[in-house]
mmCIF file of C-alpha atoms in Angstrom:
data_model
loop_
_atom_site.group_PDB
_atom_site.id
_atom_site.type_symbol
_atom_site.label_atom_id
_atom_site.label_comp_id
_atom_site.label_asym_id
_atom_site.label_seq_id
_atom_site.Cartn_x
_atom_site.Cartn_y
_atom_site.Cartn_z
ATOM 1 C CA MET I 1 -10.561 0.812 -9.584
ATOM 2 C CA ARG I 2 -7.572 -1.751 -9.892
ATOM 3 C CA GLY I 3 -6.084 -3.256 -12.850
ATOM 4 C CA LYS I 4 -5.227 -6.844 -13.393
ATOM 5 C CA CYS I 5 -2.223 -9.224 -13.476
ATOM 6 C CA LEU I 6 -2.318 -12.778 -14.820
ATOM 7 C CA VAL I 7 -0.080 -14.415 -12.297
ATOM 8 C CA VAL I 8 -0.671 -17.982 -13.428
ATOM 9 C CA GLY I 9 -1.612 -19.046 -16.870
ATOM 10 C CA GLY I 10 -0.908 -17.160 -20.145
ATOM 11 C CA TYR I 11 -2.457 -15.921 -23.228
ATOM 12 C CA VAL I 12 -1.518 -19.001 -25.189
ATOM 13 C CA LEU I 13 -3.197 -21.178 -22.617
ATOM 14 C CA LEU I 14 -6.344 -19.313 -21.988
ATOM 15 C CA GLY I 15 -6.743 -19.193 -25.913
ATOM 16 C CA HIS I 16 -7.270 -23.036 -25.945
ATOM 17 C CA GLY I 17 -9.609 -23.378 -23.016
ATOM 18 C CA GLY I 18 -7.090 -23.262 -20.190
ATOM 19 C CA VAL I 19 -7.312 -21.662 -16.864
ATOM 20 C CA GLY I 20 -5.522 -18.599 -15.178
ATOM 21 C CA LEU I 21 -5.158 -17.023 -11.751
ATOM 22 C CA VAL I 22 -5.861 -13.407 -11.909
ATOM 23 C CA ILE I 23 -5.031 -10.824 -9.190
ATOM 24 C CA PRO I 24 -6.087 -7.064 -9.152
ATOM 25 C CA ALA I 25 -2.939 -5.084 -9.474
ATOM 26 C CA GLY I 26 -2.469 -1.403 -8.563
ATOM 27 C CA ASP I 27 -4.873 1.507 -7.939
ATOM 28 C CA LEU I 28 -6.198 3.831 -10.577
ATOM 29 C CA TYR I 29 -8.871 6.400 -10.006
ATOM 30 C CA ILE I 30 -10.934 7.108 -12.894
ATOM 31 C CA ASP I 31 -13.982 9.563 -13.130
ATOM 32 C CA VAL I 32 -16.139 9.136 -16.204
ATOM 33 C CA ILE I 33 -18.703 11.932 -16.976
ATOM 34 C CA ILE I 34 -21.244 11.390 -19.597
ATOM 35 C CA GLY I 35 -23.203 14.408 -21.036
ATOM 36 C CA PHE I 36 -25.419 15.326 -23.899
ATOM 37 C CA GLU I 37 -25.529 18.466 -25.805
ATOM 38 C CA THR I 38 -28.614 20.007 -27.398
ATOM 39 C CA SER I 39 -26.629 21.717 -30.035
ATOM 40 C CA GLY I 40 -23.337 21.084 -31.776
ATOM 41 C CA THR I 41 -22.024 18.312 -34.250
ATOM 42 C CA PRO I 42 -23.385 14.998 -33.717
ATOM 43 C CA GLY I 43 -20.818 12.459 -32.716
ATOM 44 C CA LEU I 44 -18.755 11.374 -29.819
ATOM 45 C CA HIS I 45 -16.717 13.867 -28.091
ATOM 46 C CA VAL I 46 -14.068 12.358 -25.889
ATOM 47 C CA ILE I 47 -12.082 14.400 -23.254
ATOM 48 C CA LEU I 48 -9.070 12.601 -21.426
ATOM 49 C CA GLU I 49 -7.619 14.645 -18.552
ATOM 50 C CA ASP I 50 -4.317 13.537 -16.918
ATOM 51 C CA THR I 51 -1.408 15.845 -16.712
ATOM 52 C CA ASP I 52 -2.697 17.849 -19.900
ATOM 53 C CA LEU I 53 -6.061 18.348 -21.173
ATOM 54 C CA ARG I 54 -6.558 16.638 -24.505
ATOM 55 C CA ARG I 55 -9.510 16.999 -26.793
ATOM 56 C CA PHE I 56 -10.604 14.687 -29.532
ATOM 57 C CA LEU I 57 -13.728 14.722 -31.701
ATOM 58 C CA VAL I 58 -14.570 11.314 -33.071
ATOM 59 C CA SER I 59 -17.330 10.972 -35.792
ATOM 60 C CA TRP I 60 -20.222 8.728 -35.360
ATOM 61 C CA PRO I 61 -20.529 6.041 -36.298
ATOM 62 C CA ILE I 62 -16.854 5.378 -35.227
ATOM 63 C CA GLY I 63 -14.791 3.772 -38.118
ATOM 64 C CA ASP I 64 -11.154 3.161 -37.593
ATOM 65 C CA CYS I 65 -9.822 4.229 -34.097
ATOM 66 C CA GLY I 66 -6.432 2.925 -34.770
ATOM 67 C CA THR I 67 -4.965 6.408 -35.562
ATOM 68 C CA VAL I 68 -6.016 8.160 -32.272
ATOM 69 C CA ASP I 69 -4.192 8.120 -28.822
ATOM 70 C CA LYS I 70 -4.362 4.699 -27.226
ATOM 71 C CA GLU I 71 -6.741 5.547 -24.478
ATOM 72 C CA ILE I 72 -9.161 7.285 -26.759
ATOM 73 C CA ARG I 73 -9.226 4.333 -28.924
ATOM 74 C CA TYR I 74 -10.592 2.146 -25.982
ATOM 75 C CA VAL I 75 -13.176 4.771 -25.100
ATOM 76 C CA CYS I 76 -14.300 4.814 -28.671
ATOM 77 C CA ALA I 77 -14.511 1.050 -28.852
ATOM 78 C CA ALA I 78 -16.423 0.783 -25.438
ATOM 79 C CA THR I 79 -18.932 3.256 -26.891
ATOM 80 C CA VAL I 80 -19.401 1.239 -30.098
ATOM 81 C CA ALA I 81 -19.600 -2.002 -28.352
ATOM 82 C CA TYR I 82 -22.201 -0.590 -25.864
ATOM 83 C CA TYR I 83 -24.468 0.856 -28.639
ATOM 84 C CA GLY I 84 -23.911 -2.190 -30.718
ATOM 85 C CA TRP I 85 -24.923 -4.561 -27.915
ATOM 86 C CA TRP I 86 -28.115 -2.652 -27.360
ATOM 87 C CA ARG I 87 -28.879 -1.620 -30.987
ATOM 88 C CA LEU I 88 -29.177 2.065 -29.929
ATOM 89 C CA ASP I 89 -28.372 5.241 -31.977
ATOM 90 C CA LEU I 90 -29.100 8.428 -30.149
ATOM 91 C CA GLY I 91 -28.118 10.596 -32.990
ATOM 92 C CA VAL I 92 -27.096 13.532 -30.587
ATOM 93 C CA PRO I 93 -23.690 14.709 -29.591
ATOM 94 C CA LEU I 94 -22.447 12.534 -26.743
ATOM 95 C CA LYS I 95 -19.514 13.860 -24.678
ATOM 96 C CA ILE I 96 -17.394 11.618 -22.389
ATOM 97 C CA HIS I 97 -15.067 13.113 -19.936
ATOM 98 C CA ILE I 98 -12.317 10.842 -18.487
ATOM 99 C CA ARG I 99 -10.183 11.939 -15.616
ATOM 100 C CA THR I 100 -7.510 9.330 -14.316
ATOM 101 C CA ALA I 101 -5.046 9.608 -11.439
ATOM 102 C CA SER I 102 -2.973 6.628 -10.190
ATOM 103 C CA CYS I 103 -2.247 6.039 -6.624
ATOM 104 C CA GLY I 104 0.262 3.948 -4.856
ATOM 105 C CA THR I 105 1.795 2.732 -8.328
ATOM 106 C CA ARG I 106 5.565 3.228 -9.139
ATOM 107 C CA GLY I 107 5.192 3.444 -12.821
ATOM 108 C CA LYS I 108 3.179 1.354 -15.374
ATOM 109 C CA LEU I 109 3.917 -2.388 -15.164
ATOM 110 C CA GLY I 110 1.479 -3.734 -17.610
ATOM 111 C CA ILE I 111 -1.394 -3.656 -15.090
ATOM 112 C CA GLY I 112 -4.306 -3.162 -17.508
ATOM 113 C CA THR I 113 -5.020 0.382 -17.820
ATOM 114 C CA SER I 114 -6.769 -0.108 -21.161
ATOM 115 C CA ALA I 115 -9.135 -2.601 -19.556
ATOM 116 C CA ILE I 116 -9.713 -0.225 -16.765
ATOM 117 C CA VAL I 117 -10.519 2.601 -19.184
ATOM 118 C CA THR I 118 -12.872 0.185 -21.158
ATOM 119 C CA VAL I 119 -14.864 -1.041 -18.157
ATOM 120 C CA ALA I 120 -15.187 2.410 -16.693
ATOM 121 C CA VAL I 121 -16.659 3.897 -19.756
ATOM 122 C CA VAL I 122 -19.144 0.920 -20.399
ATOM 123 C CA ARG I 123 -20.188 1.182 -16.668
ATOM 124 C CA ALA I 124 -20.707 4.785 -17.032
ATOM 125 C CA LEU I 125 -22.769 4.546 -20.122
ATOM 126 C CA SER I 126 -24.943 2.048 -18.561
ATOM 127 C CA GLN I 127 -25.570 4.117 -15.457
ATOM 128 C CA ALA I 128 -25.986 7.515 -17.245
ATOM 129 C CA VAL I 129 -27.919 6.550 -20.492
ATOM 130 C CA GLY I 130 -29.272 3.157 -19.949
ATOM 131 C CA PRO I 131 -30.337 0.392 -20.333
ATOM 132 C CA LYS I 132 -28.681 -0.856 -17.183
ATOM 133 C CA LEU I 133 -26.158 -3.688 -17.575
ATOM 134 C CA THR I 134 -25.499 -6.456 -15.069
ATOM 135 C CA GLU I 135 -21.816 -7.255 -14.061
ATOM 136 C CA LYS I 136 -21.805 -10.240 -16.489
ATOM 137 C CA GLU I 137 -23.108 -8.076 -19.244
ATOM 138 C CA ILE I 138 -20.464 -5.357 -18.576
ATOM 139 C CA CYS I 139 -17.794 -8.155 -18.912
ATOM 140 C CA ILE I 140 -19.127 -9.085 -22.322
ATOM 141 C CA VAL I 141 -19.459 -5.735 -23.642
ATOM 142 C CA SER I 142 -16.158 -4.669 -22.388
ATOM 143 C CA HIS I 143 -14.423 -7.761 -23.990
ATOM 144 C CA ARG I 144 -16.181 -6.905 -27.162
ATOM 145 C CA ALA I 145 -14.753 -3.324 -27.013
ATOM 146 C CA ILE I 146 -11.246 -4.649 -26.300
ATOM 147 C CA LEU I 147 -11.501 -6.850 -29.309
ATOM 148 C CA LEU I 148 -12.432 -3.967 -31.417
ATOM 149 C CA ALA I 149 -9.702 -1.805 -30.082
ATOM 150 C CA GLN I 150 -6.709 -4.336 -30.287
ATOM 151 C CA GLY I 151 -7.914 -7.260 -32.302
ATOM 152 C CA GLY I 152 -7.448 -9.970 -29.805
ATOM 153 C CA GLY I 153 -7.797 -10.962 -26.228
ATOM 154 C CA SER I 154 -9.148 -13.687 -23.936
ATOM 155 C CA GLY I 155 -11.429 -11.430 -21.981
ATOM 156 C CA TYR I 156 -10.033 -12.202 -18.484
ATOM 157 C CA ASP I 157 -8.607 -8.665 -18.060
ATOM 158 C CA ALA I 158 -12.229 -7.192 -18.378
ATOM 159 C CA TYR I 159 -13.418 -9.789 -15.896
ATOM 160 C CA ALA I 160 -10.724 -8.976 -13.361
ATOM 161 C CA VAL I 161 -11.337 -5.335 -13.551
ATOM 162 C CA VAL I 162 -15.130 -5.760 -13.223
ATOM 163 C CA TYR I 163 -15.007 -8.096 -10.138
ATOM 164 C CA GLN I 164 -12.002 -6.497 -8.371
ATOM 165 C CA ARG I 165 -11.271 -9.737 -6.715
ATOM 166 C CA PRO I 166 -8.704 -12.548 -7.193
ATOM 167 C CA LEU I 167 -10.213 -15.179 -9.404
ATOM 168 C CA ILE I 168 -9.625 -18.216 -11.404
ATOM 169 C CA TYR I 169 -10.675 -17.590 -15.051
ATOM 170 C CA LYS I 170 -11.492 -20.728 -16.994
ATOM 171 C CA GLN I 171 -11.733 -19.906 -20.700
ATOM 172 C CA SER I 172 -14.719 -21.021 -22.904
ATOM 173 C CA LEU I 173 -13.789 -21.784 -26.616
ATOM 174 C CA LYS I 174 -17.475 -21.343 -27.522
ATOM 175 C CA TYR I 175 -17.404 -17.956 -25.972
ATOM 176 C CA LEU I 176 -14.042 -16.870 -27.804
ATOM 177 C CA ARG I 177 -15.735 -17.959 -31.137
ATOM 178 C CA GLU I 178 -18.899 -16.025 -30.290
ATOM 179 C CA MET I 179 -16.756 -12.893 -29.757
ATOM 180 C CA ALA I 180 -14.438 -13.357 -32.695
ATOM 181 C CA THR I 181 -17.328 -13.405 -35.096
ATOM 182 C CA ASN I 182 -19.715 -10.968 -33.601
ATOM 183 C CA GLU I 183 -17.646 -8.187 -32.076
ATOM 184 C CA THR I 184 -20.086 -5.393 -32.413
ATOM 185 C CA GLY I 185 -23.294 -7.301 -32.275
ATOM 186 C CA GLY I 186 -24.298 -10.941 -31.990
ATOM 187 C CA THR I 187 -26.987 -12.606 -30.178
ATOM 188 C CA ARG I 188 -26.821 -11.540 -26.480
ATOM 189 C CA SER I 189 -28.245 -14.657 -25.091
ATOM 190 C CA ARG I 190 -25.769 -16.835 -26.801
ATOM 191 C CA ALA I 191 -22.812 -14.858 -25.680
ATOM 192 C CA TYR I 192 -24.287 -14.707 -22.097
ATOM 193 C CA ALA I 193 -24.698 -18.449 -22.054
ATOM 194 C CA ALA I 194 -21.261 -19.115 -23.217
ATOM 195 C CA GLN I 195 -19.343 -16.996 -20.901
ATOM 196 C CA PRO I 196 -16.170 -18.476 -19.324
ATOM 197 C CA GLY I 197 -16.268 -19.626 -15.743
ATOM 198 C CA CYS I 198 -15.071 -17.400 -12.977
ATOM 199 C CA ARG I 199 -14.151 -18.717 -9.402
ATOM 200 C CA PHE I 200 -13.121 -16.335 -6.792
ATOM 201 C CA VAL I 201 -10.347 -17.289 -4.498
ATOM 202 C CA THR I 202 -9.094 -16.055 -1.190
ATOM 203 C CA LEU I 203 -5.168 -15.930 -1.439
ATOM 204 C CA ASP I 204 -3.110 -16.616 1.819
ATOM 205 C CA ARG I 205 -2.046 -13.163 3.173
ATOM 206 C CA ARG I 206 1.042 -14.614 4.704
ATOM 207 C CA LEU I 207 2.462 -14.426 1.098
ATOM 208 C CA GLN I 208 3.352 -11.234 -0.791
ATOM 209 C CA TYR I 209 2.974 -10.947 -4.623
ATOM 210 C CA THR I 210 5.105 -8.348 -6.119
ATOM 211 C CA LEU I 211 5.364 -7.417 -9.827
ATOM 212 C CA LEU I 212 8.658 -6.037 -10.926
ATOM 213 C CA LYS I 213 10.430 -4.810 -14.064
ATOM 214 C CA PRO I 214 14.327 -4.078 -14.433
ATOM 215 C CA TRP I 215 14.976 -0.466 -15.147
ATOM 216 C CA GLU I 216 17.360 -1.550 -17.898
ATOM 217 C CA PHE I 217 14.504 -3.019 -19.888
ATOM 218 C CA ASP I 218 12.078 -0.169 -19.230
ATOM 219 C CA THR I 219 11.996 1.164 -22.900
ATOM 220 C CA LEU I 220 11.678 -2.383 -24.436
ATOM 221 C CA SER I 221 8.721 -3.866 -26.009
ATOM 222 C CA THR I 222 6.488 -5.137 -23.253
ATOM 223 C CA SER I 223 5.572 -8.638 -23.898
ATOM 224 C CA THR I 224 5.459 -11.509 -26.351
ATOM 225 C CA THR I 225 1.676 -11.299 -27.106
ATOM 226 C CA LYS I 226 1.961 -10.383 -30.507
ATOM 227 C CA ARG I 227 4.219 -13.113 -31.333
ATOM 228 C CA LEU I 228 2.145 -15.651 -29.329
ATOM 229 C CA GLY I 229 -0.822 -14.560 -31.648
ATOM 230 C CA LYS I 230 1.011 -15.830 -34.616
ATOM 231 C CA LEU I 231 1.853 -19.249 -33.295
ATOM 232 C CA PRO I 232 1.223 -21.994 -36.148
ATOM 233 C CA SER I 233 -1.873 -24.153 -35.782
ATOM 234 C CA GLY I 234 -1.278 -27.305 -33.968
ATOM 235 C CA TYR I 235 1.100 -25.833 -31.538
ATOM 236 C CA GLN I 236 -1.179 -27.093 -28.773
ATOM 237 C CA ASP I 237 -0.239 -30.542 -29.653
ATOM 238 C CA LEU I 238 3.307 -30.132 -28.815
ATOM 239 C CA PRO I 239 4.767 -31.964 -25.775
ATOM 240 C CA GLY I 240 5.920 -28.483 -24.477
ATOM 241 C CA PHE I 241 2.387 -27.151 -24.492
ATOM 242 C CA THR I 242 1.141 -30.097 -22.630
ATOM 243 C CA ARG I 243 3.803 -29.880 -19.883
ATOM 244 C CA LEU I 244 3.069 -26.008 -19.612
ATOM 245 C CA ARG I 245 -0.557 -26.545 -19.251
ATOM 246 C CA LYS I 246 -0.152 -29.163 -16.413
ATOM 247 C CA ALA I 247 2.468 -27.157 -14.647
ATOM 248 C CA THR I 248 0.085 -24.245 -14.878
ATOM 249 C CA ARG I 249 -2.809 -26.013 -13.371
ATOM 250 C CA ARG I 250 -0.639 -27.395 -10.547
ATOM 251 C CA LEU I 251 0.799 -24.132 -9.538
ATOM 252 C CA LEU I 252 -2.672 -22.458 -9.723
ATOM 253 C CA CYS I 253 -4.230 -25.131 -7.492
ATOM 254 C CA LEU I 254 -1.264 -24.664 -5.016
ATOM 255 C CA LEU I 255 -1.535 -20.930 -4.884
ATOM 256 C CA ALA I 256 -5.308 -20.854 -4.355
ATOM 257 C CA GLY I 257 -5.072 -22.871 -1.157
ATOM 258 C CA SER I 258 -3.564 -22.416 2.330
ATOM 259 C CA LEU I 259 0.241 -21.740 2.124
ATOM 260 C CA GLY I 260 1.759 -22.011 5.584
ATOM 261 C CA PRO I 261 5.502 -22.741 6.196
ATOM 262 C CA GLU I 262 4.975 -26.352 5.484
ATOM 263 C CA LYS I 263 3.960 -25.570 1.945
ATOM 264 C CA HIS I 264 6.820 -23.190 1.100
ATOM 265 C CA VAL I 265 9.162 -25.811 -0.254
ATOM 266 C CA GLU I 266 6.453 -27.116 -2.504
ATOM 267 C CA VAL I 267 5.643 -23.732 -3.803
ATOM 268 C CA SER I 268 9.311 -23.134 -4.721
ATOM 269 C CA ARG I 269 9.356 -26.579 -6.413
ATOM 270 C CA ARG I 270 6.074 -25.828 -8.508
ATOM 271 C CA ILE I 271 7.483 -22.361 -9.568
ATOM 272 C CA ARG I 272 10.794 -23.944 -10.823
ATOM 273 C CA ARG I 273 8.597 -26.639 -12.759
ATOM 274 C CA TYR I 274 6.571 -23.778 -14.116
ATOM 275 C CA ARG I 275 9.717 -21.872 -15.390
ATOM 276 C CA GLU I 276 11.103 -25.168 -16.761
ATOM 277 C CA ALA I 277 7.713 -25.728 -18.775
ATOM 278 C CA GLN I 278 7.863 -22.101 -20.207
ATOM 279 C CA ARG I 279 11.345 -22.647 -21.270
ATOM 280 C CA GLU I 280 10.692 -25.892 -22.991
ATOM 281 C CA PHE I 281 7.680 -24.322 -24.653
ATOM 282 C CA GLY I 282 10.002 -21.627 -26.036
ATOM 283 C CA GLN I 283 12.571 -24.136 -27.342
ATOM 284 C CA GLN I 284 9.776 -26.026 -29.333
ATOM 285 C CA THR I 285 8.087 -22.779 -30.640
ATOM 286 C CA GLY I 286 10.868 -20.241 -30.931
ATOM 287 C CA ILE I 287 8.889 -17.843 -28.706
ATOM 288 C CA ASN I 288 10.487 -17.362 -25.087
ATOM 289 C CA ILE I 289 7.812 -16.497 -22.545
ATOM 290 C CA GLU I 290 10.955 -16.114 -20.204
ATOM 291 C CA PRO I 291 13.615 -14.141 -22.191
ATOM 292 C CA LEU I 292 17.215 -15.051 -21.610
ATOM 293 C CA GLU I 293 18.072 -11.661 -20.445
ATOM 294 C CA ILE I 294 15.353 -12.107 -17.679
ATOM 295 C CA SER I 295 16.482 -15.332 -16.246
ATOM 296 C CA PRO I 296 19.463 -14.165 -14.336
ATOM 297 C CA HIS I 297 17.032 -11.726 -12.599
ATOM 298 C CA LEU I 298 14.670 -14.309 -11.693
ATOM 299 C CA ASP I 299 17.465 -16.637 -10.449
ATOM 300 C CA ARG I 300 18.827 -13.989 -8.278
ATOM 301 C CA LEU I 301 15.534 -12.961 -6.840
ATOM 302 C CA SER I 302 14.639 -16.684 -6.218
ATOM 303 C CA SER I 303 17.826 -16.959 -4.060
ATOM 304 C CA LEU I 304 16.863 -14.082 -1.682
ATOM 305 C CA PRO I 305 15.933 -14.830 1.899
ATOM 306 C CA GLY I 306 12.128 -15.217 2.218
ATOM 307 C CA VAL I 307 11.562 -15.417 -1.486
ATOM 308 C CA LEU I 308 9.871 -18.621 -2.683
ATOM 309 C CA GLY I 309 10.332 -17.905 -6.380
ATOM 310 C CA ALA I 310 10.053 -15.486 -9.382
ATOM 311 C CA TYR I 311 8.642 -15.974 -12.770
ATOM 312 C CA CYS I 312 7.288 -14.252 -15.873
ATOM 313 C CA VAL I 313 3.641 -13.650 -16.052
ATOM 314 C CA GLY I 314 0.785 -13.330 -18.650
ATOM 315 C CA ALA I 315 2.441 -13.347 -22.040
ATOM 316 C CA GLY I 316 5.961 -13.018 -20.647
ATOM 317 C CA GLY I 317 8.610 -11.130 -22.367
ATOM 318 C CA TYR I 318 9.830 -7.800 -21.006
ATOM 319 C CA ASP I 319 6.306 -6.929 -19.714
ATOM 320 C CA ALA I 320 6.936 -7.732 -16.009
ATOM 321 C CA PHE I 321 7.687 -10.564 -13.736
ATOM 322 C CA LEU I 322 6.343 -11.894 -10.388
ATOM 323 C CA CYS I 323 8.035 -12.430 -7.282
ATOM 324 C CA LEU I 324 6.470 -14.462 -4.669
ATOM 325 C CA SER I 325 7.858 -13.979 -1.063
ATOM 326 C CA VAL I 326 6.927 -14.393 2.572
ATOM 327 C CA ARG I 327 5.505 -11.170 4.055
ATOM 328 C CA ASP I 328 7.586 -9.268 6.444
ATOM 329 C CA VAL I 329 10.623 -11.681 5.857
ATOM 330 C CA SER I 330 11.958 -10.496 2.484
ATOM 331 C CA ASP I 331 13.165 -6.900 1.840
ATOM 332 C CA LEU I 332 12.387 -6.147 -1.899
ATOM 333 C CA ASP I 333 12.412 -2.400 -1.108
ATOM 334 C CA ALA I 334 16.338 -2.579 -1.135
ATOM 335 C CA LEU I 335 15.990 -3.371 -4.853
ATOM 336 C CA ALA I 336 14.263 -0.150 -5.763
ATOM 337 C CA ALA I 337 17.416 1.171 -7.541
ATOM 338 C CA GLU I 338 17.240 -1.623 -10.001
ATOM 339 C CA TYR I 339 13.541 -2.373 -10.444
ATOM 340 C CA ARG I 340 10.296 -0.645 -10.691
ATOM 341 C CA PHE I 341 7.882 -2.670 -8.483
ATOM 342 C CA LEU I 342 4.290 -2.868 -7.303
ATOM 343 C CA ASP I 343 2.769 -4.920 -4.459
ATOM 344 C CA LEU I 344 -0.074 -6.866 -5.807
ATOM 345 C CA PHE I 345 -1.442 -8.554 -2.714
#
């Protein structure tokens, strides 16, 4: 199962009915084993196995999961959302065993591990205990679980993990309101009807999308997500937001089409405009999607042979940034001493 990377767009845009281009990122293998016990303490028994075996017992119904391990929190939330969705209460001990193993990644790069765990648990519950969920219903339940665990989110990460394909995600404000007011329940038919639009795209394989993060910023706070969530009302009326929204759509439309050599100059130009719009938005709101310390890295990468451009993705900040290059022309492997990186596509 693969994670996600919002390569064009941003949380601030999706939160107001915008669009984003999402590419599955990285490989993460997850085994989810659901079991019931005839005896023992009723509740949810979650076992996470990675390098060490860790055991947690969480009471049912689950209250505040905020004090437990991050991955456990998402498992708890996924279970609550699933049973809240179907109004089920088994009243018996439920044991969930999670085994994860990464493959092909060079360190975590903000590629949506929490979304992978959430979707995997919801899907496993659906298959093991029923009722069976459709892919669209898995998206809704997983999004509700993510809201329970972290208090916010547009839902695009759950959709990207469920469908495992590059897609354009068009936010629905009606859907966001439904999720915000009915995280653990609500009317299934309303949430189903208000789902955001998803359009699958076929990206040009002549280009290579690489996610990078400088080693020097490895321990820094990952992104500006929390600060973006505190933007004052009315910021969407600022000229900087309007420009950022237009630059987002233009770059998205360009990347979703054929990108032969004749389009390379235009791609570079659109990426520059996208970065300029991000900076203008930062000047008007005080929140820099592209931090000043990151700009020299992006400028340097953009000047390398075969590289069409580089820019901050998602909520920006120190999470990671994207480098778009011509396949088999650029030599990014030579930068391994300076960056952690992962080929997305």
